[in-house]
Amino acid sequence: MAEGLRERKKRQTRQYLSDVATGLFLERGFDAVTIAEIAEAADVSVNTVYNYFPAKEDLFFDRSKGLIDRLSRFVRARGAGESAAAAVLRELREEVESVSPKVGLIEGYDRFMQVVRESAALQARLWRVQREQFENLEATLREETGAADDDPLPGLMAGQINWVHQALMTTVTEEMIAGRKPAEVSREALVLLDDMEELLSEKVLNYAVRAAG
């Protein structure tokens, strides 16, 4: 369905507020910036900011919904004969090979993550996003395999697959903060993904294989 004028204007306003806020956060740090200052810089009221973003952390992690569903999307889109872990590894490799911003391989990512490290509030929000990402993946695996509610296997598998993603993102973050170039980090991250795949058991690598047809 085509986006209506009102919806497009709301989306553009939301993006504008997030961009203004992120610029201030990167310049001065998250904790030093107030909602009132963001509203003034964006030439809107404080209430307008809160209408779009209930909490200040939402302005920084404005794309968190996409992050939470990220691994589940990979799993749901897997091809016939492909397992859940194989699908996630394939998608991550493609993003790393293309030096994609989706895995932090972009100039400026180091400053973004440095702001997170300097704020307890942002660290707490990032942990929550990561937790929700795991829970979302567990629910997806349970649904895709038809596992019973008391079956621990979807949670155990989600933990293994989530570990791959978190280890990759942690390594990329550390290397980017150290001043490395995205293309250099990309090459090393591909080796890391290979090493992690070797550490996964056959049971993990062959879990939730999509049937042909």
Coordinates of N, CA and C in Angstrom, one line a residue:
M1 N 0.8 -1.2 0.0 CA 0.0 0.0 0.0 C 0.9 1.2 0.0
A2 N 0.6 2.2 -0.9 CA 1.4 3.4 -1.0 C 1.3 4.2 0.3
E3 N 2.4 4.9 0.6 CA 2.4 5.7 1.8 C 1.7 7.0 1.6
G4 N 0.7 7.4 2.5 CA 0.0 8.6 2.3 C 0.8 9.8 2.7
L5 N 0.3 11.0 2.3 CA 1.0 12.2 2.6 C 1.2 12.4 4.1
R6 N 0.2 12.2 4.9 CA 0.4 12.4 6.3 C 1.4 11.4 6.9
E7 N 1.4 10.2 6.5 CA 2.3 9.2 7.0 C 3.8 9.6 6.6
R8 N 3.9 10.0 5.3 CA 5.2 10.4 4.9 C 5.8 11.6 5.7
K9 N 4.9 12.6 5.9 CA 5.3 13.8 6.7 C 5.7 13.4 8.1
K10 N 4.9 12.5 8.7 CA 5.3 12.0 10.1 C 6.6 11.3 10.1
R11 N 6.9 10.4 9.1 CA 8.1 9.7 9.0 C 9.3 10.7 8.8
Q12 N 9.1 11.7 7.9 CA 10.1 12.6 7.7 C 10.4 13.5 8.9
T13 N 9.4 13.8 9.7 CA 9.6 14.6 10.9 C 10.3 13.8 11.9
R14 N 10.0 12.5 12.0 CA 10.6 11.6 13.0 C 12.1 11.5 12.6
Q15 N 12.4 11.3 11.4 CA 13.8 11.2 10.9 C 14.6 12.5 11.2
Y16 N 13.9 13.6 10.9 CA 14.6 14.9 11.2 C 14.9 15.1 12.7
L17 N 14.0 14.8 13.5 CA 14.2 14.9 15.0 C 15.4 14.0 15.4
S18 N 15.4 12.8 14.9 CA 16.4 11.8 15.2 C 17.8 12.3 14.7
D19 N 17.8 12.9 13.5 CA 19.1 13.4 13.0 C 19.6 14.6 13.8
V20 N 18.7 15.5 14.1 CA 19.1 16.6 14.9 C 19.7 16.2 16.3
A21 N 18.9 15.3 16.9 CA 19.4 14.8 18.2 C 20.7 14.0 18.2
T22 N 20.8 13.2 17.2 CA 22.1 12.4 17.0 C 23.3 13.3 16.8
G23 N 23.1 14.4 16.0 CA 24.2 15.4 15.9 C 24.6 16.0 17.2
L24 N 23.6 16.3 18.0 CA 24.0 16.9 19.3 C 24.6 15.8 20.2
F25 N 24.1 14.6 20.2 CA 24.7 13.5 21.0 C 26.2 13.3 20.7
L26 N 26.4 13.2 19.4 CA 27.8 13.0 18.9 C 28.7 14.1 19.2
E27 N 28.2 15.3 19.3 CA 29.0 16.5 19.6 C 29.3 16.6 21.0
R28 N 28.3 16.4 21.9 CA 28.4 16.7 23.3 C 28.3 15.5 24.2
G29 N 27.9 14.4 23.7 CA 27.6 13.2 24.6 C 26.1 13.1 24.9
F30 N 25.6 11.9 25.1 CA 24.2 11.7 25.3 C 23.7 12.4 26.6
D31 N 24.4 12.2 27.7 CA 23.9 12.6 29.0 C 23.9 14.2 29.1
A32 N 24.7 14.8 28.3 CA 24.8 16.3 28.4 C 23.7 17.0 27.6
V33 N 23.0 16.3 26.8 CA 21.9 16.9 25.9 C 20.6 16.7 26.5
T34 N 19.7 17.7 26.6 CA 18.4 17.6 27.1 C 17.4 17.6 26.0
I35 N 16.2 17.1 26.3 CA 15.1 17.1 25.3 C 14.8 18.5 24.9
A36 N 14.8 19.4 25.9 CA 14.5 20.8 25.6 C 15.5 21.4 24.6
E37 N 16.8 21.0 24.7 CA 17.8 21.5 23.7 C 17.6 20.9 22.4
I38 N 17.1 19.7 22.3 CA 16.9 19.0 21.0 C 15.7 19.7 20.4
A39 N 14.6 20.0 21.1 CA 13.5 20.7 20.6 C 13.8 22.1 20.1
E40 N 14.7 22.8 20.8 CA 15.1 24.1 20.4 C 15.9 24.0 19.1
A41 N 16.8 23.1 19.0 CA 17.6 22.9 17.8 C 16.8 22.5 16.6
A42 N 15.7 21.8 16.8 CA 14.9 21.3 15.7 C 13.7 22.3 15.4
D43 N 13.6 23.3 16.3 CA 12.6 24.3 16.1 C 11.2 23.7 16.2
V44 N 11.0 22.9 17.3 CA 9.7 22.3 17.6 C 9.5 22.4 19.1
S45 N 8.3 22.0 19.5 CA 8.1 22.0 21.0 C 8.6 20.8 21.6
V46 N 8.8 20.8 22.9 CA 9.2 19.6 23.7 C 8.2 18.5 23.5
N47 N 6.9 18.9 23.6 CA 5.8 17.9 23.4 C 5.9 17.2 22.1
T48 N 6.3 17.9 21.0 CA 6.4 17.3 19.7 C 7.5 16.2 19.7
V49 N 8.6 16.5 20.4 CA 9.7 15.5 20.5 C 9.1 14.3 21.2
Y50 N 8.4 14.5 22.3 CA 7.9 13.3 23.1 C 6.8 12.6 22.4
N51 N 6.1 13.3 21.5 CA 5.1 12.6 20.7 C 5.7 11.5 19.8
Y52 N 6.9 11.8 19.3 CA 7.6 10.9 18.4 C 8.5 9.9 19.1
F53 N 9.1 10.4 20.2 CA 10.0 9.6 21.0 C 9.7 9.7 22.5
P54 N 9.1 8.7 23.1 CA 8.7 8.7 24.5 C 9.9 8.9 25.4
A55 N 11.1 8.4 25.0 CA 12.3 8.6 25.9 C 13.5 9.1 25.1
K56 N 14.4 9.7 25.7 CA 15.6 10.2 25.0 C 16.4 9.1 24.4
E57 N 16.4 8.0 25.0 CA 17.2 6.8 24.4 C 16.6 6.4 23.0
D58 N 15.3 6.7 22.8 CA 14.6 6.3 21.6 C 15.2 7.2 20.4
L59 N 15.6 8.4 20.7 CA 16.1 9.3 19.7 C 17.5 8.8 19.2
F60 N 18.2 8.2 20.1 CA 19.6 7.6 19.7 C 19.4 6.3 19.0
F61 N 18.6 5.4 19.6 CA 18.4 4.1 18.9 C 17.1 4.1 18.2
D62 N 17.0 5.0 17.2 CA 15.7 5.2 16.5 C 15.4 4.0 15.6
R63 N 16.4 3.2 15.3 CA 16.1 2.0 14.4 C 16.1 0.7 15.2
S64 N 15.9 0.8 16.5 CA 16.0 -0.4 17.3 C 15.0 -1.5 16.9
K65 N 13.8 -1.1 16.4 CA 12.8 -2.1 16.0 C 13.4 -3.1 14.9
G66 N 14.1 -2.5 14.0 CA 14.7 -3.3 12.9 C 15.8 -4.2 13.4
L67 N 16.5 -3.7 14.5 CA 17.6 -4.5 15.0 C 17.0 -5.7 15.8
I68 N 15.9 -5.5 16.5 CA 15.3 -6.6 17.3 C 14.8 -7.7 16.4
D69 N 14.3 -7.4 15.2 CA 13.7 -8.4 14.4 C 14.8 -8.9 13.3
R70 N 16.0 -8.4 13.4 CA 17.0 -8.7 12.4 C 17.3 -10.2 12.2
L71 N 17.7 -10.9 13.2 CA 18.0 -12.3 13.0 C 16.8 -13.1 12.7
S72 N 15.7 -12.8 13.2 CA 14.5 -13.5 12.9 C 14.1 -13.4 11.4
R73 N 14.3 -12.2 10.8 CA 14.1 -12.0 9.4 C 15.0 -12.9 8.6
F74 N 16.3 -13.0 9.0 CA 17.2 -13.9 8.3 C 16.7 -15.3 8.3
V75 N 16.2 -15.7 9.4 CA 15.7 -17.1 9.6 C 14.5 -17.4 8.8
R76 N 13.5 -16.4 8.8 CA 12.3 -16.6 8.1 C 12.5 -16.6 6.6
A77 N 13.6 -15.9 6.1 CA 13.8 -15.8 4.7 C 14.7 -16.9 4.2
R78 N 15.1 -17.9 5.0 CA 16.0 -18.9 4.6 C 15.5 -19.8 3.4
G79 N 16.3 -20.3 2.6 CA 15.9 -21.0 1.5 C 15.7 -22.5 1.8
A80 N 15.1 -23.2 0.8 CA 14.9 -24.7 1.0 C 16.3 -25.4 1.2
G81 N 16.3 -26.3 2.2 CA 17.5 -27.0 2.6 C 18.5 -26.2 3.4
E82 N 18.1 -25.0 3.8 CA 19.0 -24.1 4.6 C 18.6 -24.1 6.0
S83 N 19.5 -24.2 7.0 CA 19.2 -24.2 8.4 C 19.1 -22.7 8.9
A84 N 18.6 -22.6 10.1 CA 18.5 -21.2 10.7 C 19.9 -20.6 10.8
A85 N 20.9 -21.4 11.4 CA 22.2 -20.9 11.6 C 22.9 -20.5 10.3
A86 N 22.7 -21.4 9.3 CA 23.3 -21.2 8.0 C 22.8 -19.9 7.3
A87 N 21.5 -19.7 7.5 CA 20.9 -18.5 6.9 C 21.5 -17.2 7.5
V88 N 21.7 -17.2 8.9 CA 22.2 -16.1 9.6 C 23.7 -15.9 9.2
L89 N 24.4 -16.9 9.1 CA 25.9 -16.8 8.7 C 26.0 -16.3 7.3
R90 N 25.1 -16.8 6.4 CA 25.2 -16.3 5.0 C 24.8 -14.8 4.9
E91 N 23.8 -14.4 5.6 CA 23.4 -13.0 5.6 C 24.5 -12.1 6.1
L92 N 25.1 -12.5 7.3 CA 26.1 -11.7 7.9 C 27.4 -11.6 7.0
R93 N 27.7 -12.7 6.4 CA 28.8 -12.7 5.4 C 28.6 -11.7 4.3
E94 N 27.4 -11.8 3.7 CA 27.1 -10.9 2.6 C 27.2 -9.4 3.1
E95 N 26.7 -9.1 4.3 CA 26.8 -7.7 4.8 C 28.3 -7.3 5.0
V96 N 29.1 -8.2 5.6 CA 30.5 -8.0 5.9 C 31.2 -7.8 4.6
E97 N 31.0 -8.7 3.6 CA 31.7 -8.6 2.3 C 31.4 -7.3 1.6
S98 N 30.2 -6.8 1.7 CA 29.8 -5.6 1.0 C 30.1 -4.3 1.8
V99 N 30.8 -4.5 3.0 CA 31.3 -3.4 3.9 C 30.0 -2.6 4.2
S100 N 29.0 -3.2 4.7 CA 27.7 -2.6 5.0 C 27.7 -1.9 6.3
P101 N 27.0 -0.7 6.3 CA 26.8 0.0 7.6 C 26.0 -0.8 8.6
K102 N 25.2 -1.8 8.1 CA 24.4 -2.6 8.9 C 25.2 -3.4 10.0
V103 N 26.4 -3.7 9.7 CA 27.3 -4.3 10.7 C 28.4 -3.4 11.2
G104 N 28.1 -2.1 11.1 CA 29.0 -1.1 11.7 C 30.2 -0.7 10.8
L105 N 30.3 -1.2 9.6 CA 31.4 -1.0 8.7 C 31.2 0.3 7.9
I106 N 31.3 1.4 8.7 CA 31.1 2.8 8.1 C 31.9 3.8 8.9
E107 N 32.4 4.8 8.2 CA 33.1 5.9 8.9 C 32.1 6.5 9.9
G108 N 32.6 6.8 11.1 CA 31.7 7.5 12.1 C 31.1 6.5 13.1
Y109 N 31.1 5.2 12.8 CA 30.5 4.2 13.7 C 31.3 4.2 15.0
D110 N 32.5 4.5 14.9 CA 33.4 4.5 16.2 C 32.8 5.5 17.1
R111 N 32.5 6.7 16.6 CA 32.0 7.8 17.5 C 30.6 7.5 18.0
F112 N 29.8 6.9 17.2 CA 28.5 6.5 17.6 C 28.6 5.5 18.8
M113 N 29.4 4.5 18.7 CA 29.6 3.5 19.8 C 30.3 4.1 21.0
Q114 N 31.2 5.1 20.8 CA 31.9 5.7 21.9 C 30.9 6.5 22.8
V115 N 29.9 7.1 22.1 CA 28.8 7.8 22.9 C 28.0 6.8 23.7
V116 N 27.8 5.6 23.2 CA 27.1 4.5 24.0 C 28.0 4.2 25.2
R117 N 29.2 4.0 25.0 CA 30.1 3.6 26.1 C 30.2 4.6 27.2
E118 N 30.0 5.9 26.8 CA 30.1 7.0 27.8 C 28.8 7.2 28.6
S119 N 27.7 6.4 28.2 CA 26.4 6.6 28.9 C 25.9 5.3 29.4
A120 N 25.6 5.3 30.7 CA 25.0 4.1 31.4 C 23.6 3.9 30.8
A121 N 22.9 5.0 30.5 CA 21.5 4.8 30.0 C 21.5 4.2 28.7
L122 N 22.4 4.5 27.8 CA 22.5 3.9 26.5 C 23.0 2.5 26.5
Q123 N 23.9 2.2 27.4 CA 24.4 0.8 27.6 C 23.2 -0.1 28.0
A124 N 22.4 0.5 29.0 CA 21.2 -0.3 29.4 C 20.2 -0.5 28.3
R125 N 20.0 0.5 27.5 CA 19.1 0.3 26.4 C 19.6 -0.6 25.3
L126 N 20.9 -0.6 25.1 CA 21.5 -1.5 24.1 C 21.4 -2.9 24.6
W127 N 21.6 -3.2 25.9 CA 21.5 -4.5 26.5 C 20.0 -5.0 26.3
R128 N 19.1 -4.1 26.5 CA 17.7 -4.5 26.3 C 17.3 -4.8 24.9
V129 N 17.9 -4.1 24.0 CA 17.7 -4.3 22.5 C 18.2 -5.7 22.2
Q130 N 19.4 -6.0 22.7 CA 20.1 -7.3 22.4 C 19.3 -8.4 23.0
R131 N 18.7 -8.2 24.2 CA 17.9 -9.2 24.9 C 16.6 -9.5 24.1
E132 N 16.0 -8.4 23.6 CA 14.8 -8.6 22.8 C 15.1 -9.2 21.5
Q133 N 16.2 -9.0 21.0 CA 16.7 -9.7 19.7 C 16.7 -11.2 19.9
F134 N 17.3 -11.6 21.1 CA 17.4 -13.0 21.4 C 16.0 -13.6 21.6
E135 N 15.2 -12.9 22.4 CA 13.8 -13.4 22.6 C 13.0 -13.5 21.4
N136 N 13.2 -12.6 20.5 CA 12.5 -12.6 19.2 C 12.9 -13.8 18.4
L137 N 14.2 -14.0 18.3 CA 14.8 -15.2 17.6 C 14.3 -16.5 18.2
E138 N 14.3 -16.6 19.5 CA 13.8 -17.8 20.2 C 12.3 -18.1 19.8
A139 N 11.5 -17.1 19.8 CA 10.1 -17.2 19.4 C 10.0 -17.6 18.0
T140 N 10.8 -17.1 17.1 CA 10.8 -17.4 15.7 C 11.2 -18.9 15.5
L141 N 12.2 -19.3 16.1 CA 12.6 -20.7 16.0 C 11.6 -21.7 16.6
R142 N 10.9 -21.3 17.6 CA 9.9 -22.1 18.2 C 8.7 -22.3 17.2
E143 N 8.4 -21.2 16.6 CA 7.3 -21.2 15.6 C 7.7 -21.9 14.3
E144 N 8.9 -21.7 13.9 CA 9.3 -22.4 12.6 C 9.5 -23.9 12.8
T145 N 9.8 -24.3 14.0 CA 10.0 -25.8 14.2 C 8.8 -26.5 14.8
G146 N 7.8 -25.7 15.3 CA 6.7 -26.3 15.9 C 7.0 -26.8 17.3
A147 N 8.0 -26.3 17.9 CA 8.5 -26.8 19.2 C 7.4 -26.5 20.3
A148 N 7.3 -27.3 21.3 CA 6.4 -27.1 22.4 C 6.9 -25.9 23.2
D149 N 6.0 -25.3 24.0 CA 6.4 -24.2 24.8 C 7.4 -24.6 25.9
D150 N 7.4 -25.8 26.3 CA 8.4 -26.2 27.4 C 9.7 -26.9 26.8
D151 N 9.8 -26.8 25.4 CA 11.0 -27.4 24.8 C 12.1 -26.3 24.9
P152 N 13.2 -26.7 25.5 CA 14.3 -25.7 25.7 C 15.2 -25.5 24.5
L153 N 15.0 -26.4 23.5 CA 15.9 -26.3 22.3 C 15.9 -25.0 21.5
P154 N 14.7 -24.4 21.3 CA 14.7 -23.1 20.5 C 15.5 -22.0 21.3
G155 N 15.4 -22.0 22.6 CA 16.2 -21.0 23.4 C 17.7 -21.3 23.3
L156 N 18.1 -22.6 23.4 CA 19.5 -22.9 23.3 C 20.1 -22.6 22.0
M157 N 19.3 -22.9 20.9 CA 19.8 -22.6 19.6 C 19.8 -21.1 19.3
A158 N 18.8 -20.4 19.8 CA 18.8 -18.9 19.7 C 20.1 -18.3 20.3
G159 N 20.4 -18.9 21.5 CA 21.6 -18.4 22.2 C 22.9 -18.6 21.4
Q160 N 23.0 -19.7 20.7 CA 24.2 -20.0 19.9 C 24.2 -19.0 18.7
I161 N 23.1 -18.9 18.0 CA 23.0 -18.0 16.8 C 23.2 -16.6 17.2
N162 N 22.6 -16.2 18.3 CA 22.8 -14.8 18.8 C 24.2 -14.5 19.1
W163 N 24.9 -15.5 19.7 CA 26.3 -15.3 20.0 C 27.2 -14.9 18.8
V164 N 26.9 -15.6 17.7 CA 27.6 -15.3 16.4 C 27.5 -13.8 16.1
H165 N 26.2 -13.3 16.1 CA 26.0 -11.9 15.8 C 26.6 -11.0 16.8
Q166 N 26.5 -11.3 18.1 CA 27.0 -10.4 19.1 C 28.6 -10.3 19.0
A167 N 29.2 -11.5 18.8 CA 30.6 -11.6 18.8 C 31.1 -10.8 17.5
L168 N 30.4 -10.9 16.4 CA 30.8 -10.1 15.2 C 30.7 -8.6 15.5
M169 N 29.6 -8.2 16.1 CA 29.4 -6.8 16.3 C 30.4 -6.2 17.3
T170 N 30.7 -7.0 18.4 CA 31.7 -6.6 19.4 C 33.0 -6.4 18.7
T171 N 33.4 -7.3 17.9 CA 34.7 -7.2 17.2 C 34.8 -6.0 16.3
V172 N 33.8 -5.8 15.5 CA 33.7 -4.7 14.6 C 33.8 -3.4 15.4
T173 N 33.0 -3.3 16.5 CA 33.0 -2.1 17.3 C 34.4 -1.8 17.8
E174 N 35.1 -2.8 18.4 CA 36.4 -2.6 19.0 C 37.4 -2.2 17.9
E175 N 37.4 -2.8 16.7 CA 38.3 -2.4 15.7 C 38.0 -1.0 15.1
M176 N 36.8 -0.7 15.0 CA 36.4 0.7 14.5 C 36.8 1.7 15.5
I177 N 36.6 1.5 16.7 CA 37.0 2.4 17.8 C 38.5 2.6 17.8
A178 N 39.2 1.5 17.5 CA 40.7 1.6 17.4 C 41.2 2.4 16.2
G179 N 40.3 2.8 15.4 CA 40.7 3.6 14.2 C 41.0 2.9 12.9
R180 N 40.5 1.6 12.9 CA 40.7 0.9 11.6 C 39.8 1.3 10.5
K181 N 40.1 1.0 9.3 CA 39.3 1.3 8.1 C 38.3 0.2 7.9
P182 N 37.0 0.6 7.5 CA 36.0 -0.4 7.3 C 36.4 -1.6 6.4
A183 N 37.1 -1.3 5.3 CA 37.5 -2.4 4.4 C 38.5 -3.4 5.1
E184 N 39.3 -2.9 5.9 CA 40.3 -3.7 6.7 C 39.5 -4.6 7.7
V185 N 38.7 -4.0 8.4 CA 37.9 -4.7 9.4 C 37.0 -5.8 8.7
S186 N 36.5 -5.4 7.6 CA 35.7 -6.4 6.8 C 36.4 -7.7 6.5
R187 N 37.6 -7.6 6.0 CA 38.4 -8.8 5.7 C 38.6 -9.7 6.9
E188 N 38.9 -9.0 8.1 CA 39.2 -9.8 9.3 C 37.9 -10.4 9.9
A189 N 36.8 -9.7 9.7 CA 35.5 -10.1 10.2 C 35.0 -11.4 9.4
L190 N 35.4 -11.5 8.2 CA 35.1 -12.7 7.4 C 35.8 -13.9 8.0
V191 N 37.0 -13.7 8.3 CA 37.8 -14.8 8.9 C 37.2 -15.2 10.3
L192 N 36.7 -14.2 11.0 CA 36.1 -14.4 12.3 C 34.8 -15.2 12.2
L193 N 34.0 -14.9 11.1 CA 32.8 -15.7 10.9 C 33.1 -17.1 10.6
D194 N 34.1 -17.4 9.8 CA 34.6 -18.7 9.5 C 35.0 -19.5 10.7
D195 N 35.7 -18.8 11.6 CA 36.2 -19.4 12.9 C 35.0 -19.8 13.7
M196 N 34.0 -18.9 13.8 CA 32.8 -19.1 14.7 C 32.0 -20.3 14.1
E197 N 31.9 -20.3 12.8 CA 31.1 -21.4 12.2 C 31.7 -22.8 12.6
E198 N 33.1 -22.8 12.6 CA 33.8 -24.1 12.9 C 33.5 -24.5 14.4
L199 N 33.2 -23.5 15.2 CA 33.0 -23.8 16.6 C 31.5 -24.3 16.9
L200 N 30.6 -24.0 16.0 CA 29.2 -24.4 16.1 C 29.1 -25.9 15.9
S201 N 28.4 -26.6 16.7 CA 28.2 -28.1 16.5 C 27.3 -28.4 15.3
E202 N 27.4 -29.6 14.9 CA 26.5 -30.0 13.8 C 25.1 -29.9 14.1
K203 N 24.7 -30.1 15.4 CA 23.3 -30.0 15.8 C 22.8 -28.6 15.6
V204 N 23.7 -27.6 15.9 CA 23.3 -26.2 15.7 C 23.2 -25.9 14.2
L205 N 24.2 -26.3 13.5 CA 24.3 -26.0 12.0 C 23.2 -26.7 11.2
N206 N 22.6 -27.7 11.8 CA 21.5 -28.5 11.1 C 20.1 -28.3 11.7
Y207 N 20.0 -27.3 12.5 CA 18.7 -27.1 13.2 C 17.8 -26.2 12.4
A208 N 16.5 -26.6 12.3 CA 15.5 -25.8 11.6 C 15.8 -25.7 10.1
V209 N 16.2 -26.8 9.5 CA 16.4 -26.8 8.1 C 15.0 -26.7 7.4
R210 N 14.9 -25.8 6.4 CA 13.6 -25.6 5.7 C 13.5 -26.7 4.7
A211 N 12.3 -27.4 4.7 CA 12.0 -28.5 3.8 C 11.8 -27.9 2.4
A212 N 12.2 -28.7 1.4 CA 12.0 -28.4 0.0 C 10.5 -28.3 -0.3
G213 N 10.2 -27.4 -1.1 CA 8.8 -27.3 -1.6 C 7.9 -26.6 -0.5

